[in-house]
Coordinates of C-alpha atoms and ligand atoms in Angstrom, one line a residue:
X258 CA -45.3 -49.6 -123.1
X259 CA -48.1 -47.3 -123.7
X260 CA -48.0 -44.7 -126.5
X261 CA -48.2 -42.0 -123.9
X262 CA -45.8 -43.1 -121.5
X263 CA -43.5 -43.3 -125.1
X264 CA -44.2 -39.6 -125.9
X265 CA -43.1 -38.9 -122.3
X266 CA -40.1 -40.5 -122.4
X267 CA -39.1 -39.0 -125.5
X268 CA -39.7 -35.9 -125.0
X269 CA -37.4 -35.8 -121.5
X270 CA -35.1 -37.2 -123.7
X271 CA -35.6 -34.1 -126.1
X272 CA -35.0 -32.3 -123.4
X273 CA -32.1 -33.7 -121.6
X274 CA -30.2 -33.1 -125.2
X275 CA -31.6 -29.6 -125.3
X276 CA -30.2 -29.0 -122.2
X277 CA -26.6 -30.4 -122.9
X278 CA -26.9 -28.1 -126.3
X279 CA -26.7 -25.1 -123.7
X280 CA -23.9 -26.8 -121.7
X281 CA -22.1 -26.1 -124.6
X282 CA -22.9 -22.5 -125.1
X283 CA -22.3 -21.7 -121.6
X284 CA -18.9 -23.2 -121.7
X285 CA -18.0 -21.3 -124.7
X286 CA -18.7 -17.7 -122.8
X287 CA -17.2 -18.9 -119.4
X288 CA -13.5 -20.1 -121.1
X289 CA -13.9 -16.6 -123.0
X290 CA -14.2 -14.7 -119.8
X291 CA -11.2 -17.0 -118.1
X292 CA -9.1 -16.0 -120.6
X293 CA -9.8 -12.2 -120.3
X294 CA -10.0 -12.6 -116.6
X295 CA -6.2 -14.7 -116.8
X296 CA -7.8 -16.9 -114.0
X297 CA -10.2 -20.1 -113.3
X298 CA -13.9 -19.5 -112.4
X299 CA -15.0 -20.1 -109.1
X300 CA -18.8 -21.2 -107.5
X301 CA -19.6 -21.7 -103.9
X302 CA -22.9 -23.8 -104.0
X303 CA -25.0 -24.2 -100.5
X304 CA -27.9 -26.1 -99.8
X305 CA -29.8 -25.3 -97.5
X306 CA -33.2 -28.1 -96.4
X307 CA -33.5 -31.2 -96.8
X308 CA -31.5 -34.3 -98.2
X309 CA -33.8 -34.0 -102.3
X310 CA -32.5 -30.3 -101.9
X311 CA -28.6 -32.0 -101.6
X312 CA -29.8 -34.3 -104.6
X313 CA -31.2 -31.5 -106.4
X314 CA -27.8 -29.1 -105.5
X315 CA -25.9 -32.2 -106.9
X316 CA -27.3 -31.9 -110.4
X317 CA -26.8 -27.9 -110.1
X318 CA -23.3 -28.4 -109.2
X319 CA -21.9 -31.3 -112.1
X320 CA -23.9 -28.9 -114.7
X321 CA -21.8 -26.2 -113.2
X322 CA -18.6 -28.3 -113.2
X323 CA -19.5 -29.5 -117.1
X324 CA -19.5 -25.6 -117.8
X325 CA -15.9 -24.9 -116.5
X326 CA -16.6 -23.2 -112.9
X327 CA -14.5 -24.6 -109.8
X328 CA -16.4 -25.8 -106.5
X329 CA -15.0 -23.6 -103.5
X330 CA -16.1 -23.3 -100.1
X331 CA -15.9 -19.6 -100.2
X332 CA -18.3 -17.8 -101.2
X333 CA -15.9 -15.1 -102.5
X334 CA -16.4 -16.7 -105.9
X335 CA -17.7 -15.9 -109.4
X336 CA -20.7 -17.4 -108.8
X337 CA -23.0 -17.9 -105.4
X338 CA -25.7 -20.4 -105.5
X339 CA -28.5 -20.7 -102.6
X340 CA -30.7 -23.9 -103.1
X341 CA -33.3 -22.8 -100.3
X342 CA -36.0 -24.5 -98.1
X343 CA -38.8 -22.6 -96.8
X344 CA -40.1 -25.4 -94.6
X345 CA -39.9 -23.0 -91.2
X346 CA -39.6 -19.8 -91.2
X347 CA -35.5 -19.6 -89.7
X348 CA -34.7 -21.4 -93.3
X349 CA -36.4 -18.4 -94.8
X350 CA -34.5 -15.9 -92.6
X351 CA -31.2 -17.5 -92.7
X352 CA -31.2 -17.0 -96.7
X353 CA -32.3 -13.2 -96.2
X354 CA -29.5 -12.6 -93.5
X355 CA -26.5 -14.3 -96.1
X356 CA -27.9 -11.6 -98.5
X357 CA -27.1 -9.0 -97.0
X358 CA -23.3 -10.0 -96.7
X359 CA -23.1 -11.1 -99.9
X360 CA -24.4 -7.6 -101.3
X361 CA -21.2 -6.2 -99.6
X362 CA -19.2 -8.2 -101.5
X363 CA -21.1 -7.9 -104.6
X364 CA -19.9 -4.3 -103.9
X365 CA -16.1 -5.3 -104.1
X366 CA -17.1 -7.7 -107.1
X367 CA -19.2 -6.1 -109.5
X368 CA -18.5 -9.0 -111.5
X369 CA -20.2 -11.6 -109.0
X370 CA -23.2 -13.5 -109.9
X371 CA -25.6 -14.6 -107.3
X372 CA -28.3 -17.5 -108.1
X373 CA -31.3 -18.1 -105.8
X374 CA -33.3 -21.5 -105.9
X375 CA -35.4 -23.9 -105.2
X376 CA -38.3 -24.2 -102.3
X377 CA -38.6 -21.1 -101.1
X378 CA -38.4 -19.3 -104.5
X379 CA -42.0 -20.4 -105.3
X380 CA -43.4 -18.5 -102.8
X381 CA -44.8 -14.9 -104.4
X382 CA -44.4 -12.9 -101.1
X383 CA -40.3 -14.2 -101.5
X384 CA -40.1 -13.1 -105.4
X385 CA -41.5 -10.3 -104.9
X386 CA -39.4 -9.3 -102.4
X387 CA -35.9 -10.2 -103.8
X388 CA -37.4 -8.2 -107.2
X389 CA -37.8 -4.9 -104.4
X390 CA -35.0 -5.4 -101.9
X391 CA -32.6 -7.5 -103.6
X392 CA -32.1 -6.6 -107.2
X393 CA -28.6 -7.5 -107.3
X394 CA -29.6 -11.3 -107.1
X395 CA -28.7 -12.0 -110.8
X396 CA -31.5 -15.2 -111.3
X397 CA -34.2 -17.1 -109.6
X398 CA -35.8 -19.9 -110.4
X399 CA -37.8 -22.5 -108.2
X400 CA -38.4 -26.8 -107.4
X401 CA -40.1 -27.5 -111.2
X402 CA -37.5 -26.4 -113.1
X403 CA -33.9 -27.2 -112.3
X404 CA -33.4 -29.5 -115.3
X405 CA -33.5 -26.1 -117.2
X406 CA -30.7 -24.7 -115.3
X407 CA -28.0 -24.9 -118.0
X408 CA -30.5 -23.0 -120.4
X409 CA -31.3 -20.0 -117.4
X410 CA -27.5 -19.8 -116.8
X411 CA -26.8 -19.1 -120.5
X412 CA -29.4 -16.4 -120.2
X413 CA -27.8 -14.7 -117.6
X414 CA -24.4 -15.1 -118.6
X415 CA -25.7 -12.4 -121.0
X416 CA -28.1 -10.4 -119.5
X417 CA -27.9 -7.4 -117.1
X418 CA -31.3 -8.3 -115.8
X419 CA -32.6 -10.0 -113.0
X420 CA -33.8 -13.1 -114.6
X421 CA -36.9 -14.7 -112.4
X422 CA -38.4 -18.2 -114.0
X423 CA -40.8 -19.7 -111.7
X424 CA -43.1 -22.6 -112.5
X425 CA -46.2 -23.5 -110.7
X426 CA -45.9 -27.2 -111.7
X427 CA -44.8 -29.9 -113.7
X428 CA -45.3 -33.2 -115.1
X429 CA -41.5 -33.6 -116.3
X430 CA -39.6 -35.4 -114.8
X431 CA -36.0 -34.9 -116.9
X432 CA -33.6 -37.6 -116.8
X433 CA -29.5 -38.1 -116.9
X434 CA -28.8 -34.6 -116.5
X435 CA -24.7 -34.6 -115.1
X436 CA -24.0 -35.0 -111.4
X437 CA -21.3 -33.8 -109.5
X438 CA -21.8 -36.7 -106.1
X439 CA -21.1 -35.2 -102.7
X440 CA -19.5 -39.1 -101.8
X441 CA -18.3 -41.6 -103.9
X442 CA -19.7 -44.5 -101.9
X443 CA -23.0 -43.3 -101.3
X444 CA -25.9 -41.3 -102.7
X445 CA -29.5 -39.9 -102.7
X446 CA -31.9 -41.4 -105.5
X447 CA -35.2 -39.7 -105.8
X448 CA -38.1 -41.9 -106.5
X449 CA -40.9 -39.7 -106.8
X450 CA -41.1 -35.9 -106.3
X451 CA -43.9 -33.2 -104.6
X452 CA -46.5 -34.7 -102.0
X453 CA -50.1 -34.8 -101.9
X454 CA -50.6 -34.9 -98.4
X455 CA -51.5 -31.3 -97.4
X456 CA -50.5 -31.8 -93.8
X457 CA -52.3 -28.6 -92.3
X458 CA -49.0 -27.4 -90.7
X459 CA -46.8 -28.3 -94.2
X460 CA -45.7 -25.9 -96.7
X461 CA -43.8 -28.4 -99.3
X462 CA -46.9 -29.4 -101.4
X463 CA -47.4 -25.9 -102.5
X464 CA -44.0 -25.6 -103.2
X465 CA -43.1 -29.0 -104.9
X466 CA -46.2 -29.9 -106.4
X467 CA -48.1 -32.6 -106.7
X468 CA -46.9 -36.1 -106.3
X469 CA -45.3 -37.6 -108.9
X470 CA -42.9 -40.9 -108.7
X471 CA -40.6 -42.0 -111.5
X472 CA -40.8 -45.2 -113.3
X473 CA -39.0 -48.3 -111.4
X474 CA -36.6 -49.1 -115.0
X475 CA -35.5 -45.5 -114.5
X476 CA -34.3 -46.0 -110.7
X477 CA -33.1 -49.3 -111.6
X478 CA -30.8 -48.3 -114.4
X479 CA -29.8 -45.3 -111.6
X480 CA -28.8 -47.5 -108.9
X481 CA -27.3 -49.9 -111.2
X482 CA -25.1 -47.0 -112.6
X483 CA -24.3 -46.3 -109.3
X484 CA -23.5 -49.2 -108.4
X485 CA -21.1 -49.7 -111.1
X486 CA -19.5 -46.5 -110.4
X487 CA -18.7 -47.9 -106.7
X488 CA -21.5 -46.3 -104.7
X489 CA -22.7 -49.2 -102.3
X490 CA -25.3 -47.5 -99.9
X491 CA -28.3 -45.4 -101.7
X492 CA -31.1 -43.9 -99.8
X493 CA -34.3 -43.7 -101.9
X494 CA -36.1 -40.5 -101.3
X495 CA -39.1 -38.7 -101.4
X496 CA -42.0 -36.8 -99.3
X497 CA -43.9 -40.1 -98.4
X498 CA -42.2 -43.1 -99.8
X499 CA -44.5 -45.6 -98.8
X500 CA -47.4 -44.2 -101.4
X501 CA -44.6 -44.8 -104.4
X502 CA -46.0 -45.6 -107.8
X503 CA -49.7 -45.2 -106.9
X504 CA -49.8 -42.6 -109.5
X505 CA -48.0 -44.8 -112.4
X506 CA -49.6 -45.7 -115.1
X507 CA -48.3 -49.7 -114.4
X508 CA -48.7 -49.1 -110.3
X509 CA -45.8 -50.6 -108.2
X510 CA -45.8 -50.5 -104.4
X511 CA -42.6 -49.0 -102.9
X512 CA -42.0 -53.0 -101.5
X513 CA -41.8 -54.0 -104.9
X514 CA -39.8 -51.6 -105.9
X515 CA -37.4 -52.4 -103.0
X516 CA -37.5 -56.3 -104.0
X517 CA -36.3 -54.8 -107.6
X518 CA -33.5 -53.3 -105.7
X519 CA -32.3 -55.8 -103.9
X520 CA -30.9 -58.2 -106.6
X521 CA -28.6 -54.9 -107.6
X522 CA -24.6 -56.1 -107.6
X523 CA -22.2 -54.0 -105.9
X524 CA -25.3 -52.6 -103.4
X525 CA -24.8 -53.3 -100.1
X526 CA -27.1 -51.0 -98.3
X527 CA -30.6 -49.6 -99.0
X528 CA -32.0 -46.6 -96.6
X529 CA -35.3 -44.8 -97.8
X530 CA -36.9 -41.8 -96.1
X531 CA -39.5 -40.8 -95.5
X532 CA -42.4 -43.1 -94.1
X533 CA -45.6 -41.7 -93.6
X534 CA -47.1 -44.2 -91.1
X535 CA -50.8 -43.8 -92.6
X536 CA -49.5 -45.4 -95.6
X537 CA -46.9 -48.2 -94.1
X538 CA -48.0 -51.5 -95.0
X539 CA -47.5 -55.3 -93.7
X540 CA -46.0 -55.8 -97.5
X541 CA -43.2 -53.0 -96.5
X542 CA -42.5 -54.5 -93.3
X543 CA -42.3 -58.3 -94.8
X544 CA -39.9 -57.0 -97.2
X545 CA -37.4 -55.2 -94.5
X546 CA -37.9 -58.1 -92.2
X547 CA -36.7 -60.8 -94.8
X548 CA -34.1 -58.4 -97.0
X549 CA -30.6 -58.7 -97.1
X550 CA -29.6 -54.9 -97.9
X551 CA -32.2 -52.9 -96.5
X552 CA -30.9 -50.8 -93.5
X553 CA -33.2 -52.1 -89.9
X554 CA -33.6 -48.0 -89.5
X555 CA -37.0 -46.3 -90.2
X556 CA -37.6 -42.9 -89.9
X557 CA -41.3 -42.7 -88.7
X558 CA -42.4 -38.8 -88.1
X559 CA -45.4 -38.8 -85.3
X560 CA -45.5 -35.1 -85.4
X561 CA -48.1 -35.4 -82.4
X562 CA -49.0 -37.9 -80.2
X563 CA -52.9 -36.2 -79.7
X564 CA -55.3 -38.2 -81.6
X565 CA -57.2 -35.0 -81.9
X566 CA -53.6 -32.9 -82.6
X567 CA -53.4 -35.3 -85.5
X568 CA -56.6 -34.5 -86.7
X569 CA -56.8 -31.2 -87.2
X570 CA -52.8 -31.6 -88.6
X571 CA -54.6 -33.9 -91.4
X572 CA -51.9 -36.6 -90.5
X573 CA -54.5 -39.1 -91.1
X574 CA -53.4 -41.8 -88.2
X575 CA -54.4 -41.5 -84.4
X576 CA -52.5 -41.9 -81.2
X577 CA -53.3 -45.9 -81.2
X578 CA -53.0 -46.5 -84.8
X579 CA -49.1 -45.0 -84.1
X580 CA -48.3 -47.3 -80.9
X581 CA -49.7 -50.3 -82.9
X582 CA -47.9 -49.8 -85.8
X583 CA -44.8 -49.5 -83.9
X584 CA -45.6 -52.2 -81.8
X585 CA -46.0 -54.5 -85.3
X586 CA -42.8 -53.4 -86.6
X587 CA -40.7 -54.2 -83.7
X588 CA -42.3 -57.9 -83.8
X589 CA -41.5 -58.3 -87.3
X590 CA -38.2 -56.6 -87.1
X591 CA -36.7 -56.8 -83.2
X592 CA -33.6 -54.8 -84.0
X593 CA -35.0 -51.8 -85.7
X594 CA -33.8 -48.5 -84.6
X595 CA -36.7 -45.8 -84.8
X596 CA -36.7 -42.3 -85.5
X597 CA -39.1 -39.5 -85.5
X598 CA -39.8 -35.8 -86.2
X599 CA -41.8 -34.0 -83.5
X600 CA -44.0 -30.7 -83.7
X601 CA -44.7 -28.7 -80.6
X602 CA -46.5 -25.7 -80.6
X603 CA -49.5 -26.2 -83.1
X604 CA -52.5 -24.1 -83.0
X605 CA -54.4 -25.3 -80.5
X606 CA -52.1 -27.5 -78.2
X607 CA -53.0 -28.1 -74.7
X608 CA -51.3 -29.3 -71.7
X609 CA -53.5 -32.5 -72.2
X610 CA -52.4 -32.8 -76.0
X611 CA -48.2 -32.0 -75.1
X612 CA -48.7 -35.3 -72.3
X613 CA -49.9 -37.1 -74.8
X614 CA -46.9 -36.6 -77.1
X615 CA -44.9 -37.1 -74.6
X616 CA -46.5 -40.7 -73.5
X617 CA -45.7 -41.6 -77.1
X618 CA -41.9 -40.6 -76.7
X619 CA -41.7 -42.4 -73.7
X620 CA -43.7 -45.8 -75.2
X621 CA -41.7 -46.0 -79.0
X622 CA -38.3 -46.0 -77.8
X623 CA -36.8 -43.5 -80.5
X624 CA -33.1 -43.6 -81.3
X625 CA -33.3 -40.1 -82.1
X626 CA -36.4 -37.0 -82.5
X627 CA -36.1 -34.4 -84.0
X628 CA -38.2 -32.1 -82.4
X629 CA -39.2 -28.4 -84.2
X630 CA -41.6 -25.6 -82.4
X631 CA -44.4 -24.7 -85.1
X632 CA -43.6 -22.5 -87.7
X633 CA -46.6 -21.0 -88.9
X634 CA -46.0 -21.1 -92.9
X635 CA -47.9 -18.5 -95.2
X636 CA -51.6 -19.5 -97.1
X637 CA -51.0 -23.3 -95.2
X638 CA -54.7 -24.2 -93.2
X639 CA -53.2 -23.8 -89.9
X640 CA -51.7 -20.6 -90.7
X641 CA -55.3 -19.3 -90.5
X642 CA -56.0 -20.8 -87.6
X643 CA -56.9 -18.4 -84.8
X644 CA -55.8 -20.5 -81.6
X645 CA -52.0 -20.2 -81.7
X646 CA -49.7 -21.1 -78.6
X647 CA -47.8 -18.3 -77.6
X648 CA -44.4 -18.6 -78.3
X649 CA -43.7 -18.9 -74.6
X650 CA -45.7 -21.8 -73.7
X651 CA -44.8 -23.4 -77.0
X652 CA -40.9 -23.2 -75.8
X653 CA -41.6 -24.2 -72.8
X654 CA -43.2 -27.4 -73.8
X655 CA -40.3 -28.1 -76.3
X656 CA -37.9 -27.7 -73.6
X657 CA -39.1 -30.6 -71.7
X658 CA -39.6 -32.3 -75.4
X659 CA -36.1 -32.0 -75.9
X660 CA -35.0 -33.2 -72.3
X661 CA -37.0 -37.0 -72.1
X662 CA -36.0 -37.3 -76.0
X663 CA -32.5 -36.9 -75.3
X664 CA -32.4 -39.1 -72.3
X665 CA -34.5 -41.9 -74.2
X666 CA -32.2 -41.5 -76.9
X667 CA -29.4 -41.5 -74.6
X668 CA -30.9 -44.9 -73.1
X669 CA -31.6 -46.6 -76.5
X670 CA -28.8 -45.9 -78.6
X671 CA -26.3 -47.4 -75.5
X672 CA -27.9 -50.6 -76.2
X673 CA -25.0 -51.4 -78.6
X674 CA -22.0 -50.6 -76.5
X675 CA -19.2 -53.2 -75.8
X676 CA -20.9 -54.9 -79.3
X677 CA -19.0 -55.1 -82.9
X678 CA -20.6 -53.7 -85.7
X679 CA -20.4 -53.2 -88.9
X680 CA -19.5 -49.8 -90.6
X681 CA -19.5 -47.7 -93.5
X682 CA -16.4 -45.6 -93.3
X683 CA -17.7 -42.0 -94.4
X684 CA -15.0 -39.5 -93.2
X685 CA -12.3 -38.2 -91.4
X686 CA -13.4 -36.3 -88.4
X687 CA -12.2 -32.6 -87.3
X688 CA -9.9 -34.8 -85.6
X689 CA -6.9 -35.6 -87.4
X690 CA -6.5 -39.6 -87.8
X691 CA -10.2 -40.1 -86.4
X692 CA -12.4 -41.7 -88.7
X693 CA -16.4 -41.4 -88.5
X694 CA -18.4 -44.0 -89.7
X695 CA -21.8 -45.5 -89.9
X696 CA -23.7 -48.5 -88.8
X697 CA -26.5 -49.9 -90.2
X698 CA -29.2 -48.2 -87.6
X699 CA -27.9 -45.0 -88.8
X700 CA -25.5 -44.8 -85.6
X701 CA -22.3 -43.0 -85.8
X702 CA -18.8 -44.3 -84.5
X703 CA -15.2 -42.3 -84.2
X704 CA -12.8 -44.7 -84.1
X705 CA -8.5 -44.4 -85.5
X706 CA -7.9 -45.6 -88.9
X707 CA -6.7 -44.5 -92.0
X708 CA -7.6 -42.8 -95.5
X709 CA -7.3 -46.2 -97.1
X710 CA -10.7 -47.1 -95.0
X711 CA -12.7 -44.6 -96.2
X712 CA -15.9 -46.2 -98.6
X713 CA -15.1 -49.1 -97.0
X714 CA -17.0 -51.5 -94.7
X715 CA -15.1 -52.4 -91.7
X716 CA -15.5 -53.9 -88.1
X717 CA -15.7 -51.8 -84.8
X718 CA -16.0 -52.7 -81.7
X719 CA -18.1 -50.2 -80.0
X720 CA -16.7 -48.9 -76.9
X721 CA -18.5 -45.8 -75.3
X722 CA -22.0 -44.3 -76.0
X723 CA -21.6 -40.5 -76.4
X724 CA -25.6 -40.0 -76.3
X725 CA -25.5 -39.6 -80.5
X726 CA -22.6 -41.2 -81.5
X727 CA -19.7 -44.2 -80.1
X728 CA -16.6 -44.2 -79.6
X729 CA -15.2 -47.4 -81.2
X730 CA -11.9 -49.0 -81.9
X731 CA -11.1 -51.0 -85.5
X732 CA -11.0 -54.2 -85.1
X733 CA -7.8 -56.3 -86.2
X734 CA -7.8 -58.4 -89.4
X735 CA -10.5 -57.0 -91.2
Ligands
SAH165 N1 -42.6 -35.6 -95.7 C1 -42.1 -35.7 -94.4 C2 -41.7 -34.4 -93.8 C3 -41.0 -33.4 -94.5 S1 -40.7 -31.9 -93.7 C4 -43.2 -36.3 -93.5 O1 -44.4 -36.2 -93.8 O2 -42.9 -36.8 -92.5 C5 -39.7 -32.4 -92.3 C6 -40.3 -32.1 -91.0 O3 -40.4 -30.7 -90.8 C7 -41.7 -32.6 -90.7 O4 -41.7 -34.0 -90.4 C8 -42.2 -31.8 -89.6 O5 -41.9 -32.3 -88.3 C9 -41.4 -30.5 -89.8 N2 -42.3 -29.4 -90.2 C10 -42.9 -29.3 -91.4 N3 -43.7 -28.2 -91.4 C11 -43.4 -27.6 -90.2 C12 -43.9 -26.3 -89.6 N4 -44.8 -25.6 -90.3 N5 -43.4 -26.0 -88.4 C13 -42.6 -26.8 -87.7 N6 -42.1 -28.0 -88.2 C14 -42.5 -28.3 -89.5
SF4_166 FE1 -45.5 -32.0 -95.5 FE2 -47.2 -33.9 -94.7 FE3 -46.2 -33.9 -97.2 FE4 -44.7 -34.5 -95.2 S1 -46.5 -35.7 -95.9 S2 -44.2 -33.2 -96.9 S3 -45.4 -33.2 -93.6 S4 -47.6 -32.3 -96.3
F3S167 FE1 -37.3 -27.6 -97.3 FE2 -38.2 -27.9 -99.6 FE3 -37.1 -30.0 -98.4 S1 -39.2 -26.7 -98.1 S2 -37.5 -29.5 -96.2 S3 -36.1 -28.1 -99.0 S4 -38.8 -30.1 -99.8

C-alpha cells in the first residue's frame, strides 16, 4: 500500500468515527424531546430514482434508526426525508408537488422536520428555489455528502434555520457508516460512484461527480459481511460498471473484481448494473459465461438505435457495434436474458432515426425496455440544442416504441413457460398467501407458499406467462 492510498484510508476512518461522535449527540437531544413529547419519534423516508439512491436512502435510514427515530410509512411523522433524482424532469416535479402537501401538514405540525436530498439538490436553479418558495424545508444537502448526515442532522436538531450544505465534489469515499437493509436476503453494493461519460442527454455527471470506484478489499470485506449476515444475492452497482477500477491507483477490471467475488461463501447470486456497451469486454463476457453465481441477465441500455442518434448522444458505440455485441454475447452465453433502456424524442430525431431504433428492438430480442420520451435537463449539451421534436411527434413515436417492445417482450419472456426454475423467494404479494419471487433472468413468478419460504431459494414450475411476470406453482419436496 502506497503512503497516499494510507492517508486516504485513514482519514475516512477519521471520519466514519467523527460521524458516529454525532450519532451520539443526536440521540441525546431526540430521547430528550421523546420524553417531553411522552411518545416515540417517527420518520417516513422515500426514495425517489434509481437503485444507488435506495443504497444511499439505506445508509440515511440505519443512521436515523441509530438516533432513536421509528421508520413509518406515513409521512405524518416527526421527520420527512426526500432522497430525490433529477434524471427527467417528472422526478423533479413529483418532489415539488409532495411539497406542497406536506406544507399543509407542516401547518398542523409546527414541530415537523422536512429533509431534502440527494440528485436533484445539486442543481442551483432547485436550491434556489426551495430557499424562495419552500422555506419551511428544514435542511438540504446533495450526492457528495451523505456520510455527513449525522453531523447536518445534529445541526438542525438545533437550529431554526434552513440549513443548505451542498458540495460540488468529492474524493471521499466514507466507509462502514450504519445500514438499515430494505431485505435481509439481498442488497445493493456500490462499487464506484459519479460517471464520466457526459452522455449529451444525461444529467447525473453534473450531479454525482466524477467517477470514482472503491477499492476491491473494501467490497470484498462488504459482501463478505453480507454474506455472513445471510444476504445471498448482491447486485453491484454503479453508472457504468464495466469501466470499474480504471481510476485506481492498483487498476482492476470489473471481471476481476467479479472473479474476487465469486469465491464469497454464503453468495449465491451476483447481478451488476449498469453496462455501458462501449466499455463491455470479451474478459467480462468469459467471466459470466464460465461463473457459477453470476446472474445470465444483462442490462444493456441502447438509448438509440441511429448510428448518427448515438453520435450526437456521445454514446460512443454505433448501430453495428450494438447488434455485434449482442450477437457475441448470446454466442458465449445462449440463455442470457437482455434488457435495455430506450430514449425517444432527442433533438433531432427523424422518422429515419425512430426505424432504426426500432430495427434494433426487433433484432436483440429484449426481455424487457424501458423506454423514456427525452427530457430536456438544464446546462446538459443537448439542452442547447435547437432541433427539438415536438412533444407530439416525440409521443407518437414512443407509442409505437412501447407497443413492438411489449409484444417482443411478451414473446421472449414466454420462452420459459411449462419449465422449472429456480427462485429467490422475495415477498408476499398484495395477495394474501401468494408469494413473488425471482429467477435468475430477473423474471418474476407468483406462485402459493408460505412465510417460512421467504429468502429462500425454491423450485417452481412455471405455468402461465403474464407478459412481465409467471404464474407458477411450488414444486413438491424442495
Ligand atoms: N448510467 C446508465 C443510465 C443511468 S440513467 C447508462 O449509461 O446506461 C437511466 C436511464 O435514464 C438512461 O439509460 C436513459 O435511458 C434515461 N435518461 C437519462 N437521461 C435522460 C433524459 N434527459 N431524458 C430521458 N431519459 C433519460
Ligand atoms: Fe448518464 Fe451516460 Fe453516465 Fe449513464 S453513462 S449516467 S447515461 S452520462
Ligand atoms: Fe436519478 Fe441520481 Fe439515480 S439523477 S437516476 S437518482 S443517479
Amino acid at each position: 500500500m502506497t503512503k497516499e492510498s494510507q492517508k486516504t484510508n485513514t482519514m475516512t476512518a477519521e471520519e466514519t468515527a467523527r460521524q458516529n461522535s454525532f450519532i451520539e449527540l443526536a440521540q441525546t437531544l431526540s430521547a430528550q424531546k421523546s420524553n417531553t413529547l411522552g411518545r416515540p419519534l417517527t420518520y417516513c423516508l422515500t426514495t425517489f430514482g434509481c437503485q444507488m439512491n435506495e443504497k444511499q436512502s439505506e445508509v440515511v435510514a440505519g443512521i436515523m434508526d441509530e438516533i432513536g427515530y421509528h421508520r413509518q410509512d406515513s409521512e405524518d411523522a416527526d421527520v420527512v426525508i426526500y432522497n430525490t433524482c433529477t434524471v427527467r424532469e417528472n422526478a423533479n416535479l413529483k418532489v415539488y408537488g409532495r411539497l406542497g402537501h406536506l406544507h399543509s401538514l407542516k401547518d398542523k405540525n409546527p414541530d415537523m422536520q422536512i429533509v431534502l436530498f440527494g440528485c436533484m439538490m445539486q442543481e442551483p436553479h432547485v436550491v434556489e428555489k426551495i430557499r424562495k418558495t419552500y422555506p419551511f424545508v428544514n435542511l438540504v444537502f446533495g450526492t457528495h455528502n451523505i456520510f455527513k448526515f449525522a453531523e447536518l442532522f445534529y445541526e438542525m436538531q438545533q437550529s431554526e434555520q434552513q440549513i443548505v450544505d451542498i458540495w460540488e465534489g468529492t474524493d471521499q469515499i466514507v466507509e462502514d457508516l450504519p445500514t438499515e437493509r430494505n431485505y435481509t436476503f439481498k442488497s445493493g453494493v456500490n462499487i464506484m460512484f459519479g460517471c464520466n461519460n457526459f452522455c449529451s442527454y444525461c444529467i447525473v455527471p453534473y450531479v454525482r461527480g466524477r467517477e470514482r470506484s472503491r477499492e476491491p478489499e473494501a467490497i470484498i470485506k462488504e459482501v463478505k459481511r453480507l454474506a455472513a449476515d445471510g444476504v445471498s444475492e448482491v447486485m453491484l452497482l454503479g453508472q457504468n460498471v464495466n469501466s470499474y477500477g480504471k481510476t485506481l491507483e492498483n487498476p482492476v477490471t470489473f471481471a476481476q473484481l467479479l472473479e474476487m467475488l465469486e469465491d464469497i461463501e454464503g453468495l449465491k447470486r451476483i447481478r451488476f448494473m449498469t453496462s455501458h456497451p462501449k466499455d463491455l469486454s470479451d474478459e467480462l463476457i468469459e467471466t459470466m459465461a464460465k461463473s457459477k453465481k453470476i446472474c445470465h441477465h444483462l442490462h444493456l441500455p441502447l438509448q438509440s438505435g441511429s448510428s448518427r442518434v448515438l453520435k450526437v448522444m456521445n454514446r460512443r458505440y454505433d448501430k453495428e457495434k450494438y447488434l455485434d455485441l449482442v450477437e457475441r454475447i448470446r454466442t458465449a452465453i445462449p440463455d442470457i436474458s437482455l434488457t435495455t433502456d430506450i430514449i425517444v424524442g432527442f433533438p433531432g430525431e427523424t422518422e429515419e432515426d425512430f426505424q432504426e431504433t426500432l430495427d434494433v428492438v426487433a433484432k436483440c430480442e429484449y426481455d424487457t425496455a424501458f423506454t423514456f420520451l427525452y427530457s430536456k435537463r438544464s446546462d446538459t449539451p443537448a439542452a442547447a440544442m435547437e432541433n427539438q421534436v415536438p412533444q407530439d411527434v416525440a409521443k407518437e413515436r414512443f407509442n409505437r416504441l412501447l407497443a413492438l417492445v411489449q409484444n417482443e417482450g411478451r414473446k421472449r419472456s414466454s420462452r420459459f413457460e411449462g419449465s422449472v426454475q429456480e427462485v429467490l423467494v422475495e415477498e408476499e404479494s398484495k395477495e394474501k398467501g401468494i408469494f413473488t419471487g425471482r429467477t435468475q433472468y430477473n423474471l418474476l413468478v407468483h406462485f402459493a407458499g408460505d412465510e417460512s419460504l421467504l429468502g429462500k431459494y425454491v423450485k417452481v414450475h412455471l405455468d402461465e406467462c403474464k407478459g412481465f411476470y409467471y404464474l407458477g406453482t411450488l414444486e413438491e419436496n424442495e
